[in-house]
Coordinates of C-alpha atoms in Angstrom, one line a residue:
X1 CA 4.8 20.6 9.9
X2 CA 1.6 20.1 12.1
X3 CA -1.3 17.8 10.4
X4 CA -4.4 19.0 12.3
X5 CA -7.3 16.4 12.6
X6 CA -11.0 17.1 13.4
X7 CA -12.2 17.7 16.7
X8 CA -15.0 16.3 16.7
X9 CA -15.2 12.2 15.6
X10 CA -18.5 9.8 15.1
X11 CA -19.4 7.3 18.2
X12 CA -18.5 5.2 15.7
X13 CA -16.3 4.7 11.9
X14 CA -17.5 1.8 10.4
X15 CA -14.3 0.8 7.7
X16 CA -11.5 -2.1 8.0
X17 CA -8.2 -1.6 8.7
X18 CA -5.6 -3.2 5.9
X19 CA -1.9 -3.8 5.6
X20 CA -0.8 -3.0 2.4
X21 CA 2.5 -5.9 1.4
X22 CA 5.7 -4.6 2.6
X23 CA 7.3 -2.8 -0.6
X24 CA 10.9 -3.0 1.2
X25 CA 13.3 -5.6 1.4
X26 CA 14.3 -6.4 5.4
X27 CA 16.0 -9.2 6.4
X28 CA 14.1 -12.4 6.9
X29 CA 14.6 -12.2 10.8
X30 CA 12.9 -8.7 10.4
X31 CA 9.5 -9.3 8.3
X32 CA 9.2 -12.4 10.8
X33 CA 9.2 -10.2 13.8
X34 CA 7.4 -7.6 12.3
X35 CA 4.5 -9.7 10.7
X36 CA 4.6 -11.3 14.6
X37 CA 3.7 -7.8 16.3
X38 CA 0.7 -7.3 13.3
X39 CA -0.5 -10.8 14.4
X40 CA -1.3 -9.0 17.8
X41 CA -2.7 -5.2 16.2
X42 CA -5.5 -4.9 15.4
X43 CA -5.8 -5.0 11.8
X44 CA -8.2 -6.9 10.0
X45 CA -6.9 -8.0 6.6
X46 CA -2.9 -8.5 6.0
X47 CA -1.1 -8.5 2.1
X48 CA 1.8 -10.6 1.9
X49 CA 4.1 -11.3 -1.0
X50 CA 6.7 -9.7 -2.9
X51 CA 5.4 -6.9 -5.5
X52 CA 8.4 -4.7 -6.3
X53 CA 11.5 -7.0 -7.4
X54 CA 11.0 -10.9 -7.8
X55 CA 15.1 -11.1 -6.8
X56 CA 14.4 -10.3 -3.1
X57 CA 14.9 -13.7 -1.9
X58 CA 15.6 -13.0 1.7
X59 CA 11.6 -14.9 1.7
X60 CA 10.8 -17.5 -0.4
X61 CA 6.8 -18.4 -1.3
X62 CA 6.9 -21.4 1.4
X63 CA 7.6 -18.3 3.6
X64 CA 4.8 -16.0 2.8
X65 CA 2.7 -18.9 3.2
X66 CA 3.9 -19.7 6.6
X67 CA 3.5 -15.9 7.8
X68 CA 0.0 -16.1 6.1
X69 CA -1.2 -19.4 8.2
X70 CA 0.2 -17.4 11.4
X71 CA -1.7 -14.3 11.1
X72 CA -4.7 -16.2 10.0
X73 CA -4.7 -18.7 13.1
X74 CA -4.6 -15.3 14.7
X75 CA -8.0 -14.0 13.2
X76 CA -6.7 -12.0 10.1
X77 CA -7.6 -12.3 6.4
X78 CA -4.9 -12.8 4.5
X79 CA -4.1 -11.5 0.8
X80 CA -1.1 -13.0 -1.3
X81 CA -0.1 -9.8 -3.6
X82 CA 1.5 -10.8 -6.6
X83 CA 4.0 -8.2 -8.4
X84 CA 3.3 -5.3 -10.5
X85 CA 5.8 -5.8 -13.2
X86 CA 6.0 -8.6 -14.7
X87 CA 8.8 -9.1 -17.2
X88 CA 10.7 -12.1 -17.1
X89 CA 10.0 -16.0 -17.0
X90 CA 11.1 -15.9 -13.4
X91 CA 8.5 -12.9 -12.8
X92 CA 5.8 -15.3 -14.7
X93 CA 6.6 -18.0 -12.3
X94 CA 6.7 -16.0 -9.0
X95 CA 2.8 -14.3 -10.2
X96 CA 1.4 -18.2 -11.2
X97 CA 3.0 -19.5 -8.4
X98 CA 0.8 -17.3 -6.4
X99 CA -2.4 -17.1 -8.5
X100 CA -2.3 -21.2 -8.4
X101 CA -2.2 -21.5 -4.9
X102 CA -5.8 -21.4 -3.1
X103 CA -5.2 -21.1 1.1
X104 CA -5.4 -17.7 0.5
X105 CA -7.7 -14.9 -1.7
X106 CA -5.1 -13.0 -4.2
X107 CA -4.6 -9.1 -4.7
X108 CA -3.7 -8.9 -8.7
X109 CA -1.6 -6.2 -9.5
X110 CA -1.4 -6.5 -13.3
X111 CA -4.3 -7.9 -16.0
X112 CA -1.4 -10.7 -16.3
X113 CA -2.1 -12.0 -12.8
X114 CA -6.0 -11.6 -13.5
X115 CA -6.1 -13.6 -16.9
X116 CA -4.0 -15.9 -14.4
X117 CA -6.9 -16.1 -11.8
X118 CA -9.3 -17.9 -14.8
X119 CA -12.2 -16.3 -13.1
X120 CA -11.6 -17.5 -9.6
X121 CA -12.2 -14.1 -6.8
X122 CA -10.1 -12.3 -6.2
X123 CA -9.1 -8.3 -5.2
X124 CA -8.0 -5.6 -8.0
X125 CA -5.1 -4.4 -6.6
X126 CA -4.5 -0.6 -7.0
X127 CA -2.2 -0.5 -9.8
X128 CA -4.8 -2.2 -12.2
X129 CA -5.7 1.9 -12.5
X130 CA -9.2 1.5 -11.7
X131 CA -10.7 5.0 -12.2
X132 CA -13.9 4.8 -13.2
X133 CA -17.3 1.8 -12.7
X134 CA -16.8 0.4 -16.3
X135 CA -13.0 -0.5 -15.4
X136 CA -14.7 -1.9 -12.1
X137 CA -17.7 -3.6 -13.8
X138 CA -15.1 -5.6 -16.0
X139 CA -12.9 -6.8 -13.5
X140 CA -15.8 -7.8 -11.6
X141 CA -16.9 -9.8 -14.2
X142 CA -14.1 -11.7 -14.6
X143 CA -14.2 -12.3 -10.6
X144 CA -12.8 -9.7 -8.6
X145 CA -14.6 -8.6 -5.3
X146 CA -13.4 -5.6 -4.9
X147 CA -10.5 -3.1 -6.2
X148 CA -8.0 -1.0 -4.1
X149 CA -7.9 2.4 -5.6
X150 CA -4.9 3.6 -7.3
X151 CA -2.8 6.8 -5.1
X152 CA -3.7 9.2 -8.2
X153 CA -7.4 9.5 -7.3
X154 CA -8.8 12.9 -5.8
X155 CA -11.7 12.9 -3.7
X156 CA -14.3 14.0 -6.2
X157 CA -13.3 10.8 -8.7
X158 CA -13.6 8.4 -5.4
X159 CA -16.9 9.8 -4.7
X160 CA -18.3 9.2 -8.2
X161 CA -16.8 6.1 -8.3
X162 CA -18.1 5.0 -5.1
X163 CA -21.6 6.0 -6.1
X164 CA -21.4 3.6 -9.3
X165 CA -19.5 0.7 -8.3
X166 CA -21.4 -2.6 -8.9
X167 CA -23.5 -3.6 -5.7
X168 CA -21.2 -6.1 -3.0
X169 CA -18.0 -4.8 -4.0
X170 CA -15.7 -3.6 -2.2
X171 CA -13.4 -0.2 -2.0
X172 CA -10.1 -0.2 -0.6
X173 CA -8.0 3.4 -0.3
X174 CA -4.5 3.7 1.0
X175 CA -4.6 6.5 3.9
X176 CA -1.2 6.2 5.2
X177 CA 2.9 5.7 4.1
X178 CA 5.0 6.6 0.9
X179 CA 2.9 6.5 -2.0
X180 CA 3.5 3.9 -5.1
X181 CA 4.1 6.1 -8.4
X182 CA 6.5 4.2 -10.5
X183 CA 7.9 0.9 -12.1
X184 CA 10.7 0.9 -14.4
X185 CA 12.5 -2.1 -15.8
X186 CA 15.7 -0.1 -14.4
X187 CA 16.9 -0.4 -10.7
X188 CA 17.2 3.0 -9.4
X189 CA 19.0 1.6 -6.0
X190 CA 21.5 -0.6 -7.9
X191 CA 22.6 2.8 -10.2
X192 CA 22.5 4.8 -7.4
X193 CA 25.3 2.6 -6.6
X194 CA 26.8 2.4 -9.8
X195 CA 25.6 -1.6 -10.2
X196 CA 24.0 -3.3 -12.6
X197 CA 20.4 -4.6 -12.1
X198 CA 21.3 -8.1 -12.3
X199 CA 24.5 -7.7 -9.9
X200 CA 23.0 -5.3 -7.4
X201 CA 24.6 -6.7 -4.3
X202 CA 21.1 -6.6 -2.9
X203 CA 21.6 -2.7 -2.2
X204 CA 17.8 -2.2 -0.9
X205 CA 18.6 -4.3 2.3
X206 CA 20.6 -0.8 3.4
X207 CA 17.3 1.3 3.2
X208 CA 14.6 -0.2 5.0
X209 CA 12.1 3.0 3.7
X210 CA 14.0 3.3 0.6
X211 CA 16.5 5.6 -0.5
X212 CA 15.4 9.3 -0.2
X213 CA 16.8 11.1 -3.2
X214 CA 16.7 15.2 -3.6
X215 CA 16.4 17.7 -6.1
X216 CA 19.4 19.9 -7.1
X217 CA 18.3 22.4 -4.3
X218 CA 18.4 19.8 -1.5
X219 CA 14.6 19.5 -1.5
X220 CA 13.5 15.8 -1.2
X221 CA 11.5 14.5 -4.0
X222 CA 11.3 11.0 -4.4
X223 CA 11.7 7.7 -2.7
X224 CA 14.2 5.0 -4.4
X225 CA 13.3 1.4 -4.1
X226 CA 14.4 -0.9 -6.0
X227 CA 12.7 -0.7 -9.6
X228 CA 10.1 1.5 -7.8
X229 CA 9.5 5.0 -7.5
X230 CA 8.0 6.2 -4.6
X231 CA 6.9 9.9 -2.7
X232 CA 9.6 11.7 -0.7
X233 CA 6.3 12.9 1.9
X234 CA 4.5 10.4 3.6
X235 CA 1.0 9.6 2.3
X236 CA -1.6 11.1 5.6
X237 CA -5.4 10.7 4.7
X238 CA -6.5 9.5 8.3
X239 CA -8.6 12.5 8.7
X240 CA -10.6 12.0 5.6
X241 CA -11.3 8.1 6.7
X242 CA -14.6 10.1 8.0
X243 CA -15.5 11.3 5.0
X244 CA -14.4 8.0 2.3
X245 CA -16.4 6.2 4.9
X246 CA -19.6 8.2 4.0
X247 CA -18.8 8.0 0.5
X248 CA -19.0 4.0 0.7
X249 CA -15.4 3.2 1.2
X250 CA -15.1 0.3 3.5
X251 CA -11.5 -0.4 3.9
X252 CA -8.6 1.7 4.3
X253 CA -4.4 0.9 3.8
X254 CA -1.8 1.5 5.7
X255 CA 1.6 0.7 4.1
X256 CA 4.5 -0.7 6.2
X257 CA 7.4 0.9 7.4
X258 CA 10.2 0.3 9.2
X259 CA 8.7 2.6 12.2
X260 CA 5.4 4.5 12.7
X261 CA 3.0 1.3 11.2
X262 CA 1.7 -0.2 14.0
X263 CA 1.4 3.1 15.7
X264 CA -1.0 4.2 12.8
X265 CA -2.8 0.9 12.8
X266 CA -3.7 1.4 16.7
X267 CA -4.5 5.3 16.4
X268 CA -7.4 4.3 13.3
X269 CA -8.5 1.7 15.5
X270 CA -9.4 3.6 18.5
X271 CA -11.0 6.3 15.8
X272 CA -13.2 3.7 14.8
X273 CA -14.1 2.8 18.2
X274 CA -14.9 6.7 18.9
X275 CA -12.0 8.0 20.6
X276 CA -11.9 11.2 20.0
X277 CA -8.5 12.1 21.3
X278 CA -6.7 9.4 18.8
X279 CA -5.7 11.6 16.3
X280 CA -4.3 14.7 17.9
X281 CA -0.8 13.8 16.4
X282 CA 0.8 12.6 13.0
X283 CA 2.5 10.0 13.2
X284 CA 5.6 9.4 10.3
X285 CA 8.3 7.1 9.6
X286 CA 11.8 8.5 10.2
X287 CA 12.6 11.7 8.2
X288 CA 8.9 12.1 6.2
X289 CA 7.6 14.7 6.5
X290 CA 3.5 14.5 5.7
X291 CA 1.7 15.0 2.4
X292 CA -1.8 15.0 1.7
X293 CA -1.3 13.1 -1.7
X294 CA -3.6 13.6 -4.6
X295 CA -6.8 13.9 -2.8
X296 CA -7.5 17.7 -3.1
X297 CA -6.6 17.1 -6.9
X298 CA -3.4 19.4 -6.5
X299 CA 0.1 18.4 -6.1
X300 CA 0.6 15.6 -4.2
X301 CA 4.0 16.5 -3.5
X302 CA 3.6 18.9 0.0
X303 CA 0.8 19.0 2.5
X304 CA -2.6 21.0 0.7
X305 CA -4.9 22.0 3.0
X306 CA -8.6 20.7 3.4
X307 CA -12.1 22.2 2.8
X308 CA -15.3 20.0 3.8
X309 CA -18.1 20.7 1.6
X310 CA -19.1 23.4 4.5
X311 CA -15.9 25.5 3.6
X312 CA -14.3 24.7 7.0
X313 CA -10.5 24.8 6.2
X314 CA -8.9 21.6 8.1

């Protein structure tokens, strides 16, 4: 499948690149590495932590931390993410533990983790379900800057949100990698398996994008990881980045994977510069194909295609 991209591009883009936190468990050797090459991209704002499953202790806080300093020595902002589902007094722990700390701003990812904040700033991570100003007024009363918006929204419902944010907040929409849909107290990876949750063996280590699972007629369909349910396609929304930007969005996500991340992250970059030859190609991770997600407010599941507001088909 070909994703076509427009021809012509702006001098300039104005919007921030963001690295979403790394939903996948890789070995500790690995994220080091990894979060060693972002230092060097040119990304302006990096989320660490661990949101999907509080037992992935290949990285402990002190190590998050440490990664954190290192990219901010090296000029980025840093974001500690705490995790979505919080269930047990170990999950408690791992979200204070993070909301206490103050090197670095916090992304909270549940109303648990904003109560936490006591009205310090921070950033409304997207699955707070922001999708309309009120939601957005609230949380910015009890001290959030800005909210990352969740995968569900179409681009009609990010305009109109947009237009009635409160005044010096920020948007944040993720444009690129397998898109968040589901928690569940259940480990899909571990039954996969045939394991229990709480004796899993530490099965996600063997998928670093997850475990691809089909339908009955060998279609994929979703992503496995973990307690997470993800998309089978590969969220691609650099082409719109034009178009949010007008609306008033001012940063945009890219999610990491175990291939294709940086790749993106240097593509959007020369787009913002005014390159016009930077996004000729998609770029995937291994075996996606590329979906245009929710933002055409059809099936998020295959790749939809795109009229501007001139009827141009893209």
């Amino acid at each position: 499948m070909t994703v076509r991209y427009p021809d012509s591009v702006p001098a300039a883009v104005p919007f921030r690149i963001t690295l979403g936190p790394l939903l996948y468990y890789w070995p500790r050797t690995t994220v080091f590495q990894f979060y060693a090459a972002v230092a060097d991209a040119p990304v302006d704002r990096v989320h660490l932590g661990e949101t999907v499953c509080t037992r992935r202790h290949e990285l402990r806080h002190a190590d998050w931390m440490e990664i954190g300093e290192m990219l901010r020595q090296a000029g980025k902002e840093v974001v500690l993410s705490t995790p979505v589902l919080v269930e047990s007094d170990s999950d408690i722990a791992v979200m204070r533990r993070v909301c206490e700390q103050e090197v670095f701003l916090v992304e909270a990812n549940d109303l648990g983790a904003v109560r936490c904040m006591g009205g310090r700033p921070f950033l409304g991570g997207p699955h707070l379900n922001v999708y309309h100003a009120e939601m957005f007024a609230w949380l910015v009363e009890l001290g959030a800057r800005g909210c990352a918006m969740p995968v569900e929204m179409d681009r009609t419902t990010l305009a109109a949100l947009a237009a009635a944010r409160p005044g010096g907040t920020s948007i944040e929409v993720m444009v690129w990698g397998r898109m968040p849909l589901a928690f569940s107290a259940r480990c899909f990876t571990a039954r996969h398996h045939r394991l229990r949750k709480d004796a899993c063996e530490f099965r996600c280590l063997d998928y670093p994008d997850g475990l691809v699972a089909d339908t009955g007629e060998g279609q994929a369909f979703f992503t496995l990881n973990g307690i997470q349910v993800q998309s089978a396609t590969c969220l691609d929304l650099c082409a719109e980045v034009p178009a949010m930007a007008e609306m008033g969005v001012d940063s945009v996500r890219v999610s990491p994977h175990a291939s294709g991340t940086l790749e993106v992250v240097a593509m959007l970059d020369a787009w913002r510069k005014g390159d016009r030859n930077a996004m000729r190609r998609g770029i995937m991770p291994a075996g996606a194909l590329p979906s245009n997600g929710y933002w055409t407010g059809q099936a998020g599941i295959r790749w939809q295609q795109v009229e501007d507001d001139a009827g141009v088909t893209a």
